[in-house]
Tab-separated table of C-alpha atoms and ligand atoms in Angstrom:
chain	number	residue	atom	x	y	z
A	545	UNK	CA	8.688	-8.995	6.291
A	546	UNK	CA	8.576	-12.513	4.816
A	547	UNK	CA	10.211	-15.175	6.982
A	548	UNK	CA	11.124	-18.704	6.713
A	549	UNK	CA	9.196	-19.484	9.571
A	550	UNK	CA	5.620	-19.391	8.056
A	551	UNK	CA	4.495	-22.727	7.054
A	552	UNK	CA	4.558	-22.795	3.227
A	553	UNK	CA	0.823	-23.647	3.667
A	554	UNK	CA	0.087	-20.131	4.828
A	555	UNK	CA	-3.149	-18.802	3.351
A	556	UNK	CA	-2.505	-16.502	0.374
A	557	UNK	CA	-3.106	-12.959	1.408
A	558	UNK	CA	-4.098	-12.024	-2.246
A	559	UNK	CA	-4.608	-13.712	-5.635
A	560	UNK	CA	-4.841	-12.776	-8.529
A	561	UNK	CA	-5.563	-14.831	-11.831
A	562	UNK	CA	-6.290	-13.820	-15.118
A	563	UNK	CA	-7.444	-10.012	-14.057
A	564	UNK	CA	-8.872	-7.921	-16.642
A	565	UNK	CA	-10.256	-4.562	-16.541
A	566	UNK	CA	-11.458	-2.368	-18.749
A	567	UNK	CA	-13.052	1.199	-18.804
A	568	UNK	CA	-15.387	1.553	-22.226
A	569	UNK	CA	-13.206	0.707	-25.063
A	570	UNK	CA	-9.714	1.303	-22.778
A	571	UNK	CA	-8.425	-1.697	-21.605
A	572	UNK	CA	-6.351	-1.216	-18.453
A	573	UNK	CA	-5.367	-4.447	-16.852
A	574	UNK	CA	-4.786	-6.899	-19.507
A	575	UNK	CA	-4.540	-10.163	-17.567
A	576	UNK	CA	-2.678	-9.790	-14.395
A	577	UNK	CA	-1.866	-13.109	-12.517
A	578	UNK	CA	0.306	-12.609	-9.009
A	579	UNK	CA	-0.426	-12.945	-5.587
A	580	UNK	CA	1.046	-12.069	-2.349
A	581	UNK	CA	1.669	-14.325	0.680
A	582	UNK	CA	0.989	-13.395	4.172
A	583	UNK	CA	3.621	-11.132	5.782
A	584	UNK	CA	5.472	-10.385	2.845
A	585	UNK	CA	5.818	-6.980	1.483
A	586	UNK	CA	5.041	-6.132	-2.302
A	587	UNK	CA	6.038	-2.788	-4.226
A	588	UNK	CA	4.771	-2.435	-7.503
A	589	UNK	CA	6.515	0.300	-9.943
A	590	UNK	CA	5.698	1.551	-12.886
A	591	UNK	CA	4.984	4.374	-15.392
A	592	UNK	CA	2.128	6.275	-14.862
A	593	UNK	CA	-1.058	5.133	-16.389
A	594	UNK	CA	0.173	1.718	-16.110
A	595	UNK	CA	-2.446	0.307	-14.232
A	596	UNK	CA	-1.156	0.321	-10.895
A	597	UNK	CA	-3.762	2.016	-8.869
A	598	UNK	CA	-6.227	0.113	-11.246
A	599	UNK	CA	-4.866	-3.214	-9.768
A	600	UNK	CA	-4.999	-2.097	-6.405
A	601	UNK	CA	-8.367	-0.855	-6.236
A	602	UNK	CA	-9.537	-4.110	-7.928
A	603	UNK	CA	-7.850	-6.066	-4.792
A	604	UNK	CA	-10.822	-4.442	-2.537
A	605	UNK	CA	-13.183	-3.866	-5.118
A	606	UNK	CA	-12.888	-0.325	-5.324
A	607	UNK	CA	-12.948	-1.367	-9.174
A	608	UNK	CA	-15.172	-3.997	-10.309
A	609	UNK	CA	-12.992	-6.459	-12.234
A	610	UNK	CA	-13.961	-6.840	-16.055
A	611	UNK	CA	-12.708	-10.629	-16.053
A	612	UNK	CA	-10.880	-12.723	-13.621
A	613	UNK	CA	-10.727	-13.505	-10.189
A	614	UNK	CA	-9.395	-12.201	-7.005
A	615	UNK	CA	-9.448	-13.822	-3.357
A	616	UNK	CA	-7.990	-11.901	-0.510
A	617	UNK	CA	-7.467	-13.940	2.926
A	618	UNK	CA	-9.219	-16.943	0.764
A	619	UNK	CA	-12.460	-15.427	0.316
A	620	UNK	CA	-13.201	-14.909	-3.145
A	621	UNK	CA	-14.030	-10.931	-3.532
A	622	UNK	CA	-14.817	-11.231	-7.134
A	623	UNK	CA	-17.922	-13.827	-6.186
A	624	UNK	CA	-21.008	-11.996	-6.464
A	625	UNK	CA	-22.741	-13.167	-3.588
A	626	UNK	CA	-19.133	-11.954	-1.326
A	627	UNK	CA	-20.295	-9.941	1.397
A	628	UNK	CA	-17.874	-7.075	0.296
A	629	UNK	CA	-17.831	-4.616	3.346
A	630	UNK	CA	-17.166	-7.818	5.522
A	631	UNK	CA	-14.033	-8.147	3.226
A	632	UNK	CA	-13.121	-4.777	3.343
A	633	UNK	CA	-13.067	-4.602	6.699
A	634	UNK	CA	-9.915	-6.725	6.681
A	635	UNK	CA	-7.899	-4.557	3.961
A	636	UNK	CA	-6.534	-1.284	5.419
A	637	UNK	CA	-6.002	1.236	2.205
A	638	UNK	CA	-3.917	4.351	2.309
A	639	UNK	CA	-4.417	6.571	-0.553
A	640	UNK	CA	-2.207	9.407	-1.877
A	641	UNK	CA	-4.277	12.166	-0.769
A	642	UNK	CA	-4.900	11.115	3.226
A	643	UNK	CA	-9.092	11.703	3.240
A	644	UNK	CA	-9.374	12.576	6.938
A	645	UNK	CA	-12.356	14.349	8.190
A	646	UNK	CA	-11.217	17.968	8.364
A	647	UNK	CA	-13.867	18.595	11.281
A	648	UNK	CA	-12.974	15.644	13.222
A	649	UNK	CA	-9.375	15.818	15.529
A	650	UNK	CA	-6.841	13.359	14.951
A	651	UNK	CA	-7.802	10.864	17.861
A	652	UNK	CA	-11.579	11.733	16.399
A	653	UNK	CA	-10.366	10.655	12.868
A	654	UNK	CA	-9.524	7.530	14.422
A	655	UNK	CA	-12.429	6.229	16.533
A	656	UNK	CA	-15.105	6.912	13.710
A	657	UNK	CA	-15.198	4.034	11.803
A	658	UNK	CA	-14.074	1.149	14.742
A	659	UNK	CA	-17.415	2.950	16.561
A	660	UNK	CA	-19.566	2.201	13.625
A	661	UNK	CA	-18.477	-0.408	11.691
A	662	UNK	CA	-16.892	-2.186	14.793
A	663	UNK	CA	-19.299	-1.155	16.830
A	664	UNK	CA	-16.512	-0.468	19.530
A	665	UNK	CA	-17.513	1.544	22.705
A	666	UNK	CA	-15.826	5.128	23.231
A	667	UNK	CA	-13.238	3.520	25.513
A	668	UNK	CA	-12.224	0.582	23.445
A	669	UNK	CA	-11.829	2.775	20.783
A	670	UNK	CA	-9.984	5.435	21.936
A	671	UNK	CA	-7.545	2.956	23.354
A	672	UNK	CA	-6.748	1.376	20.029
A	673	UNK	CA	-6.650	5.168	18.307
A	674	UNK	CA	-3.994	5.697	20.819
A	675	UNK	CA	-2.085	2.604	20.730
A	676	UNK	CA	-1.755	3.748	16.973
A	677	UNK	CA	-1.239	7.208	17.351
A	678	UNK	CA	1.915	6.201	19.390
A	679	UNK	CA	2.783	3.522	16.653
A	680	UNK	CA	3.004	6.011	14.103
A	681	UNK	CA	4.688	8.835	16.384
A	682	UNK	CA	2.375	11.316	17.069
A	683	UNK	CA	0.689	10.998	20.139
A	684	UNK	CA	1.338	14.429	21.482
A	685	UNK	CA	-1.301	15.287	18.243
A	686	UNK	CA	-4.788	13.563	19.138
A	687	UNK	CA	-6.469	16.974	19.752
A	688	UNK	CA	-5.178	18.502	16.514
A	689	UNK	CA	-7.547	18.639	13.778
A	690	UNK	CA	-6.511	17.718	10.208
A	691	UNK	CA	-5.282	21.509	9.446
A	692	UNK	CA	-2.887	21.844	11.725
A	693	UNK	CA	-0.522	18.863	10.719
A	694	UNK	CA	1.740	18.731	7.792
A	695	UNK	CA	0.869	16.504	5.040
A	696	UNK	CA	3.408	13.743	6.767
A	697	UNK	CA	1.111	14.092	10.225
A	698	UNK	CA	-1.520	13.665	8.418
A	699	UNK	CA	-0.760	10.261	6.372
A	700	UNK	CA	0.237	8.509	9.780
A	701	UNK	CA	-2.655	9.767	11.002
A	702	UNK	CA	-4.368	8.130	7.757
A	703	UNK	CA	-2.435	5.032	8.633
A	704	UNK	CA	-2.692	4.818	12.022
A	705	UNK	CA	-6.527	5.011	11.168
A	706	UNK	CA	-6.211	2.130	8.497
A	707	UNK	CA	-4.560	0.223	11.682
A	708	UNK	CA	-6.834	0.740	13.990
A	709	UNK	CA	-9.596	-1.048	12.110
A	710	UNK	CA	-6.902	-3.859	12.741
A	711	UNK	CA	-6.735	-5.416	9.187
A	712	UNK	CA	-5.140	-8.620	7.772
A	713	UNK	CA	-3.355	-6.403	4.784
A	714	UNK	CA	-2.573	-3.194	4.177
A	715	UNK	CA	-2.454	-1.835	0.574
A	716	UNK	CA	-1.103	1.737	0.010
A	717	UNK	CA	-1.092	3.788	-3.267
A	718	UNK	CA	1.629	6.505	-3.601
A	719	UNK	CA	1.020	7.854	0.115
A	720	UNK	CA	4.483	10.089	0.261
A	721	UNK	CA	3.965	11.364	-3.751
A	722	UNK	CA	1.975	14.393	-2.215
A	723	UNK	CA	4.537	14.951	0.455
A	724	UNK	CA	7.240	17.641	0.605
A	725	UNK	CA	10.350	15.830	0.196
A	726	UNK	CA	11.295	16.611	3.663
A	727	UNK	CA	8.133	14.538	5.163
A	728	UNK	CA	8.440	11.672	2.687
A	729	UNK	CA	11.221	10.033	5.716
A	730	UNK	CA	8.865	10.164	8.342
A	731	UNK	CA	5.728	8.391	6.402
A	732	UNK	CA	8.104	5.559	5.088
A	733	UNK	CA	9.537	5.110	8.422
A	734	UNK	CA	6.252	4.169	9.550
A	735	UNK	CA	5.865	1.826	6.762
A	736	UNK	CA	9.346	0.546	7.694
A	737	UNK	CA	8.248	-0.353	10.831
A	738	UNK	CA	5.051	-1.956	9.588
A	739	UNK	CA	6.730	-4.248	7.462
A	740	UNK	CA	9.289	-5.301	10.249
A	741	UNK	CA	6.109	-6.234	12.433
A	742	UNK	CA	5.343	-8.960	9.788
A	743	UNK	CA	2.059	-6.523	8.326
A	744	UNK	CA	1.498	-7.757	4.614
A	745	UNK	CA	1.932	-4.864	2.144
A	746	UNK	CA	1.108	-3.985	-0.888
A	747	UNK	CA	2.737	-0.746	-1.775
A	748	UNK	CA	2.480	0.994	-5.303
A	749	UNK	CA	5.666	3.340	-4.643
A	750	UNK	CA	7.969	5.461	-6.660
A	751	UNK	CA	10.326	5.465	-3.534
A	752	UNK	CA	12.607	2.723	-5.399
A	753	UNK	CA	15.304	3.162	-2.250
A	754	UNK	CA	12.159	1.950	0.478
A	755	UNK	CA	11.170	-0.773	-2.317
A	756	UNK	CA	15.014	-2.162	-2.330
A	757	UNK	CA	15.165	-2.155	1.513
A	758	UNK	CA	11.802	-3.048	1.966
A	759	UNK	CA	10.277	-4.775	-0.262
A	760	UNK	CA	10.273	-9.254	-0.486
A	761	UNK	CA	9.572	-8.897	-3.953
A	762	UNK	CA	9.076	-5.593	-6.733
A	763	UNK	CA	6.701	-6.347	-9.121
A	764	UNK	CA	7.189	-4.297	-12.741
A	765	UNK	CA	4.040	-3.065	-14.707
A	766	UNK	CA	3.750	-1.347	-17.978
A	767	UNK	CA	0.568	-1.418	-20.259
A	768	UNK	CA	-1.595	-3.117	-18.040
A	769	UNK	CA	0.560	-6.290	-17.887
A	770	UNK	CA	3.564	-7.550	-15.295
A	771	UNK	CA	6.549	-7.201	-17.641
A	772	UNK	CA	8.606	-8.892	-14.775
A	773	UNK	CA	8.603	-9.442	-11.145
A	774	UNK	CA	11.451	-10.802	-8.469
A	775	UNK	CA	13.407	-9.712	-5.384
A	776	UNK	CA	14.346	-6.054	-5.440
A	777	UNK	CA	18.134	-6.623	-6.077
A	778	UNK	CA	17.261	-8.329	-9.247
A	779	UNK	CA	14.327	-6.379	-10.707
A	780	UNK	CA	15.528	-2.807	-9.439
A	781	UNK	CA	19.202	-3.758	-9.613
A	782	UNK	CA	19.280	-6.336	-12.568
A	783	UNK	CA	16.192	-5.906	-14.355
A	784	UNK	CA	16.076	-8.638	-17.703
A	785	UNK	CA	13.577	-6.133	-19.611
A	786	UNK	CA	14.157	-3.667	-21.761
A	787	UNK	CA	11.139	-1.428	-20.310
A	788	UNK	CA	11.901	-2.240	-17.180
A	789	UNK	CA	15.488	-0.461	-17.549
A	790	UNK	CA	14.060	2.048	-19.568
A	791	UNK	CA	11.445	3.074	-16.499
A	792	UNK	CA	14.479	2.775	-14.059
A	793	UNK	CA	16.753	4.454	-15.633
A	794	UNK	CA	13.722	7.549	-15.744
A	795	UNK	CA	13.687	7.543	-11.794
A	796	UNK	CA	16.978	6.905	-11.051
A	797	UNK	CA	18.400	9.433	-13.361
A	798	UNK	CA	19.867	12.222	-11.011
A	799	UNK	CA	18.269	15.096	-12.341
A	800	UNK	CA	15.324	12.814	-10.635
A	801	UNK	CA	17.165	12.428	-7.401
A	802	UNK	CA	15.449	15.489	-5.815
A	803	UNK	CA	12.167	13.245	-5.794
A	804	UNK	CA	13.563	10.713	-4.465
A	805	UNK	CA	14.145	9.538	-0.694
A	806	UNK	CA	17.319	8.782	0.335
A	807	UNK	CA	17.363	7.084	3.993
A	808	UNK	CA	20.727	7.785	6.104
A	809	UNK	CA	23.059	5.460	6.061
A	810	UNK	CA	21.697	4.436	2.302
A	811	UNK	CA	23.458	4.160	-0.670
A	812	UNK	CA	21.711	6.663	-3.348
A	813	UNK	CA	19.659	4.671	-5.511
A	814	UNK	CA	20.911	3.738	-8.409
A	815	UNK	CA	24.308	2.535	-7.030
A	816	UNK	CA	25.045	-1.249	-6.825
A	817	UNK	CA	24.868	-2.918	-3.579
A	818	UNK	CA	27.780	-4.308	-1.860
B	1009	ATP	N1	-12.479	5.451	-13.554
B	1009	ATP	C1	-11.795	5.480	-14.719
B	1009	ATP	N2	-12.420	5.719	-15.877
B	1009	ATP	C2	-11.760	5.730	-17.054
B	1009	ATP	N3	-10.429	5.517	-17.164
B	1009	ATP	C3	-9.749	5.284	-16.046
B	1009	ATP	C4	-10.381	5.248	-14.767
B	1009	ATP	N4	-9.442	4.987	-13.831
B	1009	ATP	C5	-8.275	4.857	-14.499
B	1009	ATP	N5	-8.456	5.040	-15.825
B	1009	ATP	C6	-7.405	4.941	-16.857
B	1009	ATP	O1	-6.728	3.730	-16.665
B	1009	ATP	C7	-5.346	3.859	-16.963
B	1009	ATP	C8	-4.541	3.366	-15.789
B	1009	ATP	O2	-4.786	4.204	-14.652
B	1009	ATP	P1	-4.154	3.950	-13.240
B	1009	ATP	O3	-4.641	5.031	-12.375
B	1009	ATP	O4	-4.398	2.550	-12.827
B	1009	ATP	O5	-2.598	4.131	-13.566
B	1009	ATP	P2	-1.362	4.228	-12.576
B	1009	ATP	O6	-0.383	3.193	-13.007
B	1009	ATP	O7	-1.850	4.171	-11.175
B	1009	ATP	O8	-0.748	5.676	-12.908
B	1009	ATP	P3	-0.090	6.793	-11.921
B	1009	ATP	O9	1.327	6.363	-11.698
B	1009	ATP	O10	-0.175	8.052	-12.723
B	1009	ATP	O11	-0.913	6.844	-10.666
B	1009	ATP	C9	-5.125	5.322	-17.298
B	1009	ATP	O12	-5.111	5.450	-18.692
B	1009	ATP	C10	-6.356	5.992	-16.708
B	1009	ATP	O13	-6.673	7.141	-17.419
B	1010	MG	MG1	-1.883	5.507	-9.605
């Protein structure tokens, strides 16, 4: 999470400025400017088709922007001479669906990559894999292939992957929305913890109780463009924006409550702090 502490000349984790992005005629992003500092966490809501997984893949240049620049960790990654792998290398990405190798086991899954992109030896390796296996709570399931974990086991095992390639930033898209409701605690646990560590975050989420409790700062997009953006109790709680509400009031509304996680101890969303 974001402290005090950091001195306010902290590199910038990620900036954005005047993003565009457009598919044929469809414009998507329609001139994004934010930017996250380091250790702070960032949840970014939304209706679907929005734009959010758009801006997120543009951050790592999953998407090649249309216009506008983005520099994560101050390297510019919309330059065109960027050595983009090198860049990558430093942005751990957790996607909805969890991609593991189905043929590989768990520990497996997690040595491939520091092995050949890090060229890391089989010991080193496996010693990091299991430092994060343990971080994320499953160290009794190296030798299990991908099959025989729940969807839950199997996102920490995506993240604990993500970590083990040790990155400055971590950016996740949706990664409970494919989850039984039931495993949804678990995964944002994990993310819980990750935040409280002081990992930077950059979480598109429609878990609005883990962006309230989690998140520095909620940022708001409909249509491509940040409609408004601030610390959770004022955008989630106190949003100024007619859309904004609008959306909220859509995931909040408790015929929605089913889909959404409510930690112990935790107010059900929609109900006013203290
Ligand atoms: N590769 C692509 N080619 C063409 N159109 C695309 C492509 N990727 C996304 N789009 C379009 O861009 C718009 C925004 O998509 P995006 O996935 O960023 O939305 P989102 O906010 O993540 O939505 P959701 O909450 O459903 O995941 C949508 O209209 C989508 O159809
Ligand atoms: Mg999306």
């Amino acid at each position: 999470m974001h402290t005090d502490q950091q001195p306010v000349t902290a590199r910038r984790a990620i900036e954005v400025e005047g993003l565009h992005k457009s598919f044929g005629a469809l414009e998507v992003l329609k001139g994004i400017d934010f930017s996250v500092e380091r250790g702070e966490v960032v949840c970014v809501i939304g209706p679907s088709g929005s734009g959010k997984s758009t801006l997120l893949r543009c951050v790592n240049l999953l998407e090649e922007p249309t216009a506008g620049r983005v520099t994560v960790a101050g390297t510019e990654v919309t330059d065109p001479d960027v050595d983009i792998d090198r860049v990558r290398r430093r942005i751990g990405m957790v996607f909805q669906s969890f991609n593991l190798f189905p043929h590989l086991t768990a520990l497996e899954n997690l040595t491939i990559a520091q092995r050949r992109v890090l060229r890391r030896d089989r010991a080193a390796a496996e010693q990091v894999a299991r430092a994060n296996l343990e971080r994320v709570g499953l160290s009794d399931k190296e030798s299990a292939y991908p099959a025989q974990l729940s969807g839950g086991q199997q996102q920490r095992v995506a993240i604990a992957r993500a970590l083990s390639m040790e990155p400055e930033l971590m950016l996740f898209d949706e990664p409970t929305s494919a989850l039984d409701p039931e495993l949804v605690g678990d995964v944002l646990a994990v993310m819980r913890g990750l935040a409280q560590e002081g990992m930077t975050m950059l979480v598109v989420t429609h878990e609005m109780s883990f962006a309230r409790e989690v998140a520095d700062r909620v940022v708001f997009m409909d249509g491509g463009i940040i409609v408004e953006e601030g610390v959770p109790e004022r955008v989630i709680a106190d949003p100024q924006h007619e859309r904004t509400r609008t959306f909220l009031a859509r995931v909040l509304d408790p015929a929605a409550a089913g889909i959404i996680e409510v930690a112990e101890g935790e107010p059900p969303p929609g109900e006013q702090q203290p």
